[in-house]
XYZ file of C-alpha atoms in Angstrom:
541
model
C -3.792 -1.315 -7.008
C -6.501 -3.814 -6.129
C -5.685 -5.771 -2.990
C -7.585 -9.022 -3.443
C -5.523 -11.349 -1.328
C -6.769 -12.763 1.918
C -4.084 -13.789 4.369
C -5.134 -15.747 7.411
C -3.196 -13.150 9.400
C -0.767 -10.428 8.543
C 2.415 -10.563 10.549
C 4.813 -8.260 12.281
C 8.429 -9.386 12.202
C 9.630 -11.114 15.319
C 12.981 -9.911 16.519
C 14.685 -13.237 15.991
C 13.220 -14.001 12.560
C 14.886 -11.917 9.897
C 15.464 -12.092 6.187
C 18.998 -13.338 5.621
C 20.540 -10.075 4.556
C 24.102 -11.116 5.264
C 25.364 -12.495 1.979
C 27.181 -15.801 1.835
C 30.594 -15.669 0.297
C 31.062 -16.727 -3.287
C 33.063 -19.696 -2.023
C 30.046 -21.061 -0.181
C 28.198 -20.958 -3.491
C 24.761 -20.737 -1.940
C 22.158 -18.742 -0.118
C 20.961 -20.072 3.209
C 23.413 -22.943 2.936
C 21.846 -24.371 -0.224
C 24.321 -25.998 -2.595
C 24.429 -24.252 -5.976
C 27.326 -26.162 -7.493
C 26.721 -26.767 -11.186
C 23.839 -24.263 -11.335
C 25.722 -21.143 -12.451
C 25.706 -21.503 -16.246
C 25.188 -18.061 -17.902
C 25.259 -16.272 -14.544
C 27.340 -13.181 -13.741
C 30.169 -13.883 -11.320
C 30.060 -10.529 -9.553
C 26.458 -9.382 -9.913
C 25.669 -6.507 -7.526
C 22.890 -4.019 -6.775
C 22.574 -1.535 -9.626
C 24.363 -3.737 -12.176
C 22.810 -4.362 -15.571
C 22.207 -8.095 -15.589
C 23.320 -9.777 -18.777
C 23.533 -13.540 -19.120
C 26.995 -14.629 -20.239
C 25.415 -16.815 -22.906
C 21.916 -16.863 -24.428
C 19.307 -18.416 -22.148
C 15.551 -18.882 -22.238
C 13.156 -18.736 -19.293
C 9.471 -19.547 -19.353
C 6.910 -17.354 -17.586
C 3.290 -18.175 -16.773
C 1.655 -15.074 -18.225
C -1.766 -13.596 -17.389
C -3.127 -12.269 -20.690
C -5.333 -9.176 -20.381
C -8.157 -8.812 -22.932
C -7.582 -5.058 -23.287
C -3.979 -5.571 -24.387
C -3.551 -9.194 -25.487
C -0.001 -10.455 -25.770
C 1.810 -10.041 -29.089
C 4.982 -11.739 -30.302
C 6.308 -8.502 -31.788
C 6.028 -6.369 -28.663
C 9.059 -4.182 -28.059
C 9.009 -5.518 -24.496
C 10.220 -8.970 -25.565
C 12.938 -7.899 -27.963
C 14.279 -5.260 -25.596
C 14.471 -7.738 -22.695
C 16.612 -9.971 -24.900
C 18.729 -7.045 -26.103
C 19.498 -5.921 -22.556
C 19.816 -9.250 -20.737
C 20.588 -11.943 -23.346
C 17.461 -13.701 -22.050
C 14.563 -14.851 -24.196
C 11.329 -14.787 -22.217
C 8.811 -17.337 -23.470
C 5.323 -16.694 -22.067
C 2.951 -19.550 -21.360
C -0.214 -17.582 -22.074
C -3.309 -17.963 -19.907
C -6.394 -15.690 -20.231
C -6.660 -13.461 -17.169
C -10.251 -14.635 -16.604
C -9.033 -18.199 -15.998
C -5.622 -17.410 -14.599
C -6.002 -18.474 -10.977
C -7.701 -21.746 -11.897
C -5.223 -22.624 -14.660
C -2.295 -21.680 -12.451
C -3.511 -24.088 -9.800
C -3.836 -26.851 -12.375
C -0.377 -26.491 -13.916
C 1.370 -26.031 -10.573
C -0.474 -28.971 -9.071
C 0.402 -31.152 -12.050
C 4.075 -30.175 -11.882
C 3.925 -28.636 -15.377
C 4.383 -24.980 -14.440
C 7.015 -22.810 -16.144
C 10.028 -21.827 -14.057
C 8.560 -18.382 -13.289
C 4.931 -18.287 -12.118
C 3.968 -14.624 -12.326
C 0.927 -12.576 -11.277
C 0.617 -14.231 -7.873
C -0.682 -12.279 -4.888
C 0.478 -12.872 -1.312
C -1.410 -15.783 0.286
C -2.104 -17.439 -3.069
C 1.127 -19.387 -2.672
C -0.132 -21.058 0.523
C -2.009 -23.752 -1.374
C 1.161 -24.999 -3.076
C 3.628 -25.069 -0.192
C 2.776 -28.466 1.308
C 3.076 -30.272 -2.035
C 6.631 -29.069 -2.564
C 5.688 -27.695 -5.999
C 7.145 -24.240 -5.387
C 10.515 -23.081 -4.137
C 11.293 -21.652 -0.712
C 12.605 -18.458 -2.264
C 13.785 -17.052 1.069
C 16.690 -19.527 0.811
C 18.018 -17.713 -2.254
C 17.878 -14.010 -1.411
C 21.665 -13.785 -1.551
C 21.312 -14.160 -5.326
C 19.076 -11.054 -5.454
C 21.061 -7.972 -4.387
C 18.491 -5.454 -5.651
C 15.679 -7.048 -3.675
C 17.816 -7.333 -0.552
C 18.771 -3.675 -0.819
C 15.125 -2.610 -1.068
C 14.146 -4.738 1.928
C 16.801 -2.934 3.938
C 16.430 0.609 2.576
C 12.643 0.632 2.591
C 12.363 -1.269 5.889
C 10.215 -3.952 4.301
C 11.173 -6.583 6.874
C 7.779 -6.655 8.658
C 5.890 -7.056 5.382
C 8.142 -9.884 4.219
C 7.647 -11.754 7.449
C 3.921 -11.785 6.769
C 4.778 -14.232 3.985
C 6.503 -16.769 6.232
C 5.111 -20.250 6.563
C 5.350 -22.449 9.650
C 8.852 -23.553 8.622
C 10.010 -19.923 8.878
C 10.528 -19.633 5.115
C 8.566 -17.777 2.459
C 7.640 -19.015 -0.990
C 6.613 -15.865 -2.835
C 8.692 -13.043 -4.288
C 6.209 -10.158 -4.052
C 6.155 -6.896 -5.891
C 7.305 -4.185 -3.483
C 6.410 -0.526 -3.045
C 8.562 2.020 -1.267
C 5.491 3.460 0.457
C 1.811 2.523 0.789
C -0.163 3.348 -2.328
C -3.845 4.131 -1.741
C -5.740 4.378 -5.008
C -9.348 3.233 -4.675
C -11.888 5.450 -2.942
C -15.265 7.087 -3.649
C -15.660 9.431 -6.607
C -18.291 12.170 -6.708
C -19.922 14.378 -9.303
C -18.048 17.413 -8.044
C -20.161 19.834 -10.077
C -23.163 18.672 -8.073
C -21.331 19.165 -4.786
C -20.490 22.716 -5.875
C -24.062 23.403 -7.037
C -25.450 22.296 -3.666
C -22.763 24.099 -1.671
C -21.398 20.857 -0.228
C -17.809 20.486 0.935
C -15.846 17.380 0.019
C -16.608 14.835 2.769
C -13.643 13.927 4.972
C -15.304 11.278 7.164
C -17.842 8.538 6.565
C -20.350 10.490 8.668
C -19.828 13.417 6.297
C -20.313 11.064 3.342
C -23.681 10.182 4.864
C -24.536 13.890 5.261
C -23.543 14.705 1.670
C -25.546 11.801 0.273
C -28.597 12.987 2.256
C -28.264 16.453 0.748
C -28.024 15.025 -2.781
C -31.054 12.815 -2.070
C -33.030 15.858 -0.938
C -32.191 17.601 -4.214
C -32.898 14.479 -6.305
C -35.577 12.479 -4.462
C -35.903 9.904 -7.267
C -32.174 9.105 -7.333
C -29.882 6.822 -5.435
C -27.022 9.256 -4.742
C -24.573 6.338 -4.496
C -24.873 3.431 -6.921
C -21.717 1.428 -6.731
C -19.755 -0.979 -8.920
C -17.411 -3.882 -8.079
C -20.393 -5.564 -6.372
C -19.736 -3.439 -3.291
C -16.437 -5.198 -2.595
C -14.328 -2.093 -3.072
C -16.332 0.324 -0.960
C -16.509 -2.200 1.892
C -12.765 -2.719 1.641
C -12.044 1.025 1.635
C -14.420 1.832 4.485
C -13.376 -1.119 6.643
C -9.911 0.346 7.158
C -11.082 3.238 9.324
C -13.789 1.099 10.947
C -11.009 -1.089 12.363
C -11.746 -4.254 10.426
C -11.520 -5.830 6.978
C -14.246 -6.429 4.396
C -14.915 -6.756 0.691
C -11.816 -7.319 -1.409
C -9.577 -7.115 1.639
C -11.571 -9.393 3.952
C -9.433 -11.471 6.294
C -11.065 -14.099 8.448
C -9.270 -13.139 11.650
C -8.225 -9.831 13.168
C -6.013 -9.011 16.123
C -7.546 -7.614 19.300
C -4.853 -5.512 20.953
C -6.635 -5.325 24.303
C -7.098 -9.093 24.712
C -3.925 -10.150 22.907
C -5.926 -12.653 20.880
C -7.208 -13.132 17.365
C -10.957 -12.910 16.795
C -13.158 -13.988 13.922
C -13.526 -10.826 11.838
C -17.122 -11.294 10.786
C -18.263 -11.523 14.414
C -16.454 -8.469 15.822
C -17.999 -5.237 17.022
C -15.985 -3.349 14.402
C -17.408 -5.450 11.581
C -20.913 -4.996 12.953
C -20.373 -1.212 13.000
C -19.371 -1.297 9.329
C -22.448 -3.346 8.420
C -24.721 -1.002 10.384
C -23.344 2.025 8.538
C -24.042 0.605 5.087
C -27.427 -0.699 6.199
C -28.262 2.888 7.143
C -27.263 4.147 3.698
C -29.473 1.576 1.991
C -32.392 1.958 4.416
C -32.437 5.745 3.889
C -32.393 5.413 0.114
C -28.919 6.925 -0.127
C -27.276 3.846 -1.626
C -28.644 1.717 -4.438
C -29.334 -1.793 -3.069
C -28.169 -3.140 -6.429
C -24.680 -1.832 -5.582
C -23.831 -5.227 -4.089
C -25.010 -7.347 -6.998
C -24.891 -5.332 -10.229
C -22.113 -5.581 -12.768
C -19.911 -2.587 -13.513
C -21.628 -1.433 -16.694
C -25.088 -0.765 -15.205
C -23.445 1.172 -12.376
C -21.483 3.307 -14.833
C -24.637 3.877 -16.892
C -26.511 5.177 -13.857
C -23.632 7.568 -13.178
C -23.597 8.597 -16.843
C -27.308 9.415 -16.926
C -27.537 11.374 -13.683
C -29.327 8.609 -11.797
C -26.443 8.523 -9.308
C -23.782 10.980 -8.203
C -21.166 8.824 -6.459
C -19.386 5.593 -7.382
C -16.239 3.720 -6.373
C -13.175 4.285 -8.485
C -9.472 4.889 -8.830
C -7.245 7.054 -10.996
C -7.735 4.903 -14.078
C -11.527 4.565 -13.820
C -11.809 8.360 -13.606
C -10.016 8.695 -16.949
C -11.202 5.565 -18.728
C -14.804 5.240 -17.495
C -16.350 8.190 -15.701
C -15.225 11.229 -17.654
C -16.212 9.663 -20.995
C -19.504 8.538 -19.418
C -20.578 12.013 -18.225
C -19.363 13.994 -21.236
C -22.957 14.505 -22.441
C -24.029 16.087 -19.141
C -23.350 19.850 -19.463
C -20.828 21.021 -16.907
C -20.460 17.614 -15.263
C -17.176 16.937 -13.470
C -15.930 14.002 -11.442
C -13.083 13.484 -8.984
C -11.900 11.121 -6.279
C -12.288 12.178 -2.665
C -9.583 11.458 -0.072
C -10.297 8.185 1.712
C -12.678 9.155 4.536
C -11.824 8.783 8.214
C -14.001 6.592 10.398
C -14.617 5.439 13.971
C -10.994 4.320 14.361
C -9.635 7.602 13.072
C -7.922 8.820 9.935
C -6.169 5.535 9.231
C -5.462 3.196 6.352
C -4.593 -0.470 6.139
C -2.538 -0.839 2.989
C 0.257 -3.305 2.414
C 3.394 -2.386 0.491
C 3.456 -5.854 -1.063
C 2.014 -6.401 -4.520
C 1.435 -9.340 -6.807
C 4.706 -11.043 -7.577
C 5.901 -14.488 -8.544
C 6.471 -18.027 -7.411
C 9.348 -20.184 -8.646
C 8.733 -23.782 -9.655
C 10.600 -26.170 -7.369
C 11.974 -27.884 -10.460
C 13.786 -24.692 -11.487
C 16.493 -25.232 -8.882
C 17.554 -28.393 -10.723
C 18.584 -26.365 -13.775
C 22.235 -25.529 -14.420
C 20.970 -22.010 -15.251
C 19.210 -21.486 -11.930
C 21.520 -18.733 -10.635
C 21.267 -16.750 -13.866
C 17.460 -17.003 -13.666
C 17.424 -15.596 -10.126
C 19.751 -12.775 -11.177
C 17.491 -12.042 -14.137
C 14.398 -11.934 -11.909
C 16.210 -9.666 -9.495
C 17.048 -7.234 -12.288
C 13.695 -7.221 -14.083
C 11.435 -7.118 -11.009
C 13.548 -5.340 -8.410
C 16.221 -3.107 -9.935
C 15.476 0.588 -10.445
C 16.400 0.288 -14.119
C 14.228 -2.795 -14.638
C 11.253 -1.168 -12.896
C 11.538 1.923 -15.079
C 11.921 -0.194 -18.204
C 8.798 -2.335 -17.719
C 6.791 0.774 -16.796
C 7.901 3.370 -19.355
C 9.520 1.305 -22.095
C 12.596 2.407 -24.024
C 14.061 5.873 -23.616
C 13.889 7.737 -26.933
C 11.431 5.234 -28.409
C 8.382 5.198 -26.139
C 9.304 8.104 -23.845
C 11.666 11.003 -23.315
C 13.293 12.369 -20.170
C 14.276 15.990 -19.612
C 17.266 17.361 -17.709
C 15.323 17.318 -14.441
C 14.500 13.628 -14.860
C 10.832 14.154 -15.717
C 9.542 11.544 -18.135
C 6.959 12.034 -20.890
C 5.475 9.560 -23.342
C 6.083 10.200 -27.013
C 3.150 12.262 -28.399
C 1.839 9.370 -30.502
C 1.726 6.961 -27.527
C -0.982 7.036 -24.876
C -1.531 5.524 -21.452
C -4.221 6.417 -18.928
C -4.561 10.196 -18.729
C -1.429 10.793 -20.820
C -2.022 11.449 -24.525
C -5.466 9.800 -24.362
C -6.152 10.372 -28.070
C -2.801 9.033 -29.281
C -3.064 6.344 -31.989
C -0.659 3.970 -30.221
C -1.030 2.607 -26.695
C 1.838 1.772 -24.369
C 0.226 -1.470 -23.190
C -1.522 -2.704 -26.309
C 1.155 -1.896 -28.903
C 4.394 -2.204 -26.932
C 3.671 -4.513 -23.976
C 4.792 -2.166 -21.203
C 2.760 -1.430 -18.047
C 1.164 -4.823 -18.556
C 0.592 -5.846 -14.941
C 2.760 -8.972 -15.051
C 6.152 -7.283 -14.694
C 5.339 -3.673 -13.853
C 4.107 -3.619 -10.247
C 6.098 -2.009 -7.460
C 9.025 0.353 -7.286
C 9.971 3.677 -5.808
C 7.395 6.304 -4.981
C 9.007 8.642 -7.494
C 8.615 6.063 -10.272
C 5.075 5.186 -9.213
C 4.007 8.835 -9.300
C 5.805 9.557 -12.560
C 2.703 8.510 -14.493
C 0.204 10.263 -12.238
C -1.813 13.201 -13.482
C -1.636 16.446 -11.508
C -5.056 15.579 -10.150
C -3.821 12.228 -8.855
C -0.742 13.812 -7.301
C -3.045 16.119 -5.340
C -5.020 13.093 -4.152
C -1.866 11.252 -3.082
C -0.630 14.280 -1.137
C -4.004 14.494 0.590
C -3.803 10.909 1.848
C -0.052 10.844 2.518
C -0.497 12.031 6.096
C -2.817 9.203 7.085
C -1.442 6.604 9.469
C -1.197 2.999 8.378
C -2.696 0.571 10.878
C -0.033 -1.693 12.422
C 0.406 -5.255 11.283
C -0.893 -8.071 13.447
C 1.484 -10.555 15.077
C 2.270 -13.748 13.151
C 0.318 -16.991 13.344
C 1.537 -19.249 10.507
C -0.234 -22.604 10.290
C 1.463 -25.955 9.849
C 0.537 -28.090 6.838
C -1.801 -30.176 8.962
C -3.398 -27.085 10.470
C -3.811 -25.497 7.045
C -5.664 -28.586 5.860
C -7.945 -28.453 8.894
C -8.450 -24.688 8.596
C -9.571 -25.053 4.995
C -12.513 -27.164 6.156
C -13.724 -24.245 8.285
C -12.744 -21.225 6.210
C -15.035 -21.711 3.216
C -18.315 -22.257 5.126
C -17.437 -19.475 7.567
C -16.653 -17.004 4.814
C -19.730 -18.017 2.826
C -21.985 -17.454 5.836
C -20.327 -14.117 6.610
C -20.693 -12.914 3.025
C -24.331 -13.994 2.849
C -25.278 -12.474 6.194
C -23.379 -9.244 5.467
C -25.430 -8.712 2.334
C -28.675 -9.611 4.098
C -27.999 -7.230 6.986
C -27.021 -4.344 4.708
C -30.024 -4.774 2.414
C -32.455 -5.235 5.292
C -33.320 -8.802 4.341
C -32.200 -9.818 7.805
C -32.846 -7.664 10.849
C -29.785 -6.425 12.699
C -31.457 -7.509 15.940
C -30.558 -11.076 14.926
C -26.792 -10.344 15.015
C -26.256 -12.549 18.073
C -28.061 -15.402 16.342
C -25.801 -14.941 13.323
C -22.733 -15.182 15.580
C -24.121 -18.425 16.995
C -24.496 -19.717 13.433
C -20.833 -18.922 12.821
C -19.897 -20.841 15.937
C -21.918 -23.824 14.724
C -19.778 -23.818 11.580
C -16.551 -24.034 13.552
C -15.725 -20.388 14.322
C -14.547 -21.107 17.861
C -12.373 -24.037 16.810
C -10.942 -22.060 13.923
C -10.006 -19.091 16.105
C -8.463 -21.415 18.705
C -6.369 -22.954 15.926
C -5.107 -19.530 14.846
C -4.349 -18.423 18.394
C -2.544 -21.693 19.024
C -0.386 -21.087 15.952
C 0.363 -17.606 17.232
C 1.431 -18.907 20.644
C 3.642 -21.567 19.038
C 5.296 -18.923 16.872
C 5.997 -16.755 19.919
C 7.580 -19.677 21.750
C 9.795 -20.494 18.755
C 10.854 -16.961 17.937
C 10.450 -14.883 21.060
């Protein structure tokens, strides 16, 4: 799971602001008091949690679909025909290449031409469309989604859902949901080299530094760590236990518990500590300075040729990239290490919300609106729907034994399962495609893990998740003003972070850098956020 979204703040649920879990009666015909008269064509009259949704007459729903180049969409995928077989719904994808997806999504939503279902949308990405009225306040319609409501209650997802709320108290995104946090990305090491040098697997970032020094001593001409993802993953992973955010997960403000105020992230002591650590790695020749600029392929090539011994990765990159890359190095092995602890302890900062979907505001005008919401609830949030989009069709793409353990058919491969199989679950059948298949129970999530990955997950399961910050949703006017500050502030932070780490700017100029941030509106921006937080407290207690 790659967490790329950047909320202004994450939010802890206020006691008086709750998802409307008490269902309206059928006679009221609505959720949140919204009139649904005339919008129930093809819907089920008594649709409940655990029911198989099936439209009472054939219907068609359009989905904005992010098309992945490794498994481009096909009309004859079993996914499409089986959805129709089970639900009486024809899904018509509006296909957009994944490389252009965010830009094209903005264009079609802004123009009012979006399909009813706007998939592959991460939390915070909906913010840009709220003021225009182009997307639906989906929190008004949760009574139509019994599976989602049940998961919010059973998995205690209330605090995470309240992070989605806008200033009007509503939320506009239906996210993918996980039962428990799912850490995946971390550092991977050439474990044969650790064994050869008598080095234990590092458990803290200080130990990572020590291990890299030992590898450097054994290979003076190498950079022990040459990273991919332009450094954005390793900064994101490390920032969690440094008490801040960075890289993929960078958020422009962070909550200071001692002062009860938000601060600008890129100016905090915690962020400075993170920058100093990676500057040390680069300055001592332990980390390739190209880690923050190179594309993935050169980084993998360095790992493949013994020019480096550590690189960022997850379960899939181990199987798909690193093991094939080092196969020509005799005895070479690679594995993920548990996410290291840092100055703030053995903690993580991982949301249980995933990419999900927005609903076009025009969809509520359809006489089939209720059936569409029931369909979404089944496909995205029911246990059966989650298993279906992940594993496919029982007896066709996978089998299940008496204990409930699933296994792909021998001629079908995915990830580390049946890697040499002629057919692929994603490419040839459309399952596990990333548009429908995110989220679900921990059991289902781990059902596709290798034994190696299960060991990793058990190793990180005991880590504490850092608490969410209190809410500070901006009004439409404030959002417009904030946008004028956010881009230049983030650009300066990104530029200075790279300069400090690479030694192109001396760390003694940190105070001057903070003054530069203030000149670009940092103080005003933080005051705006803190004002929004105070207003929220006054409204909601």
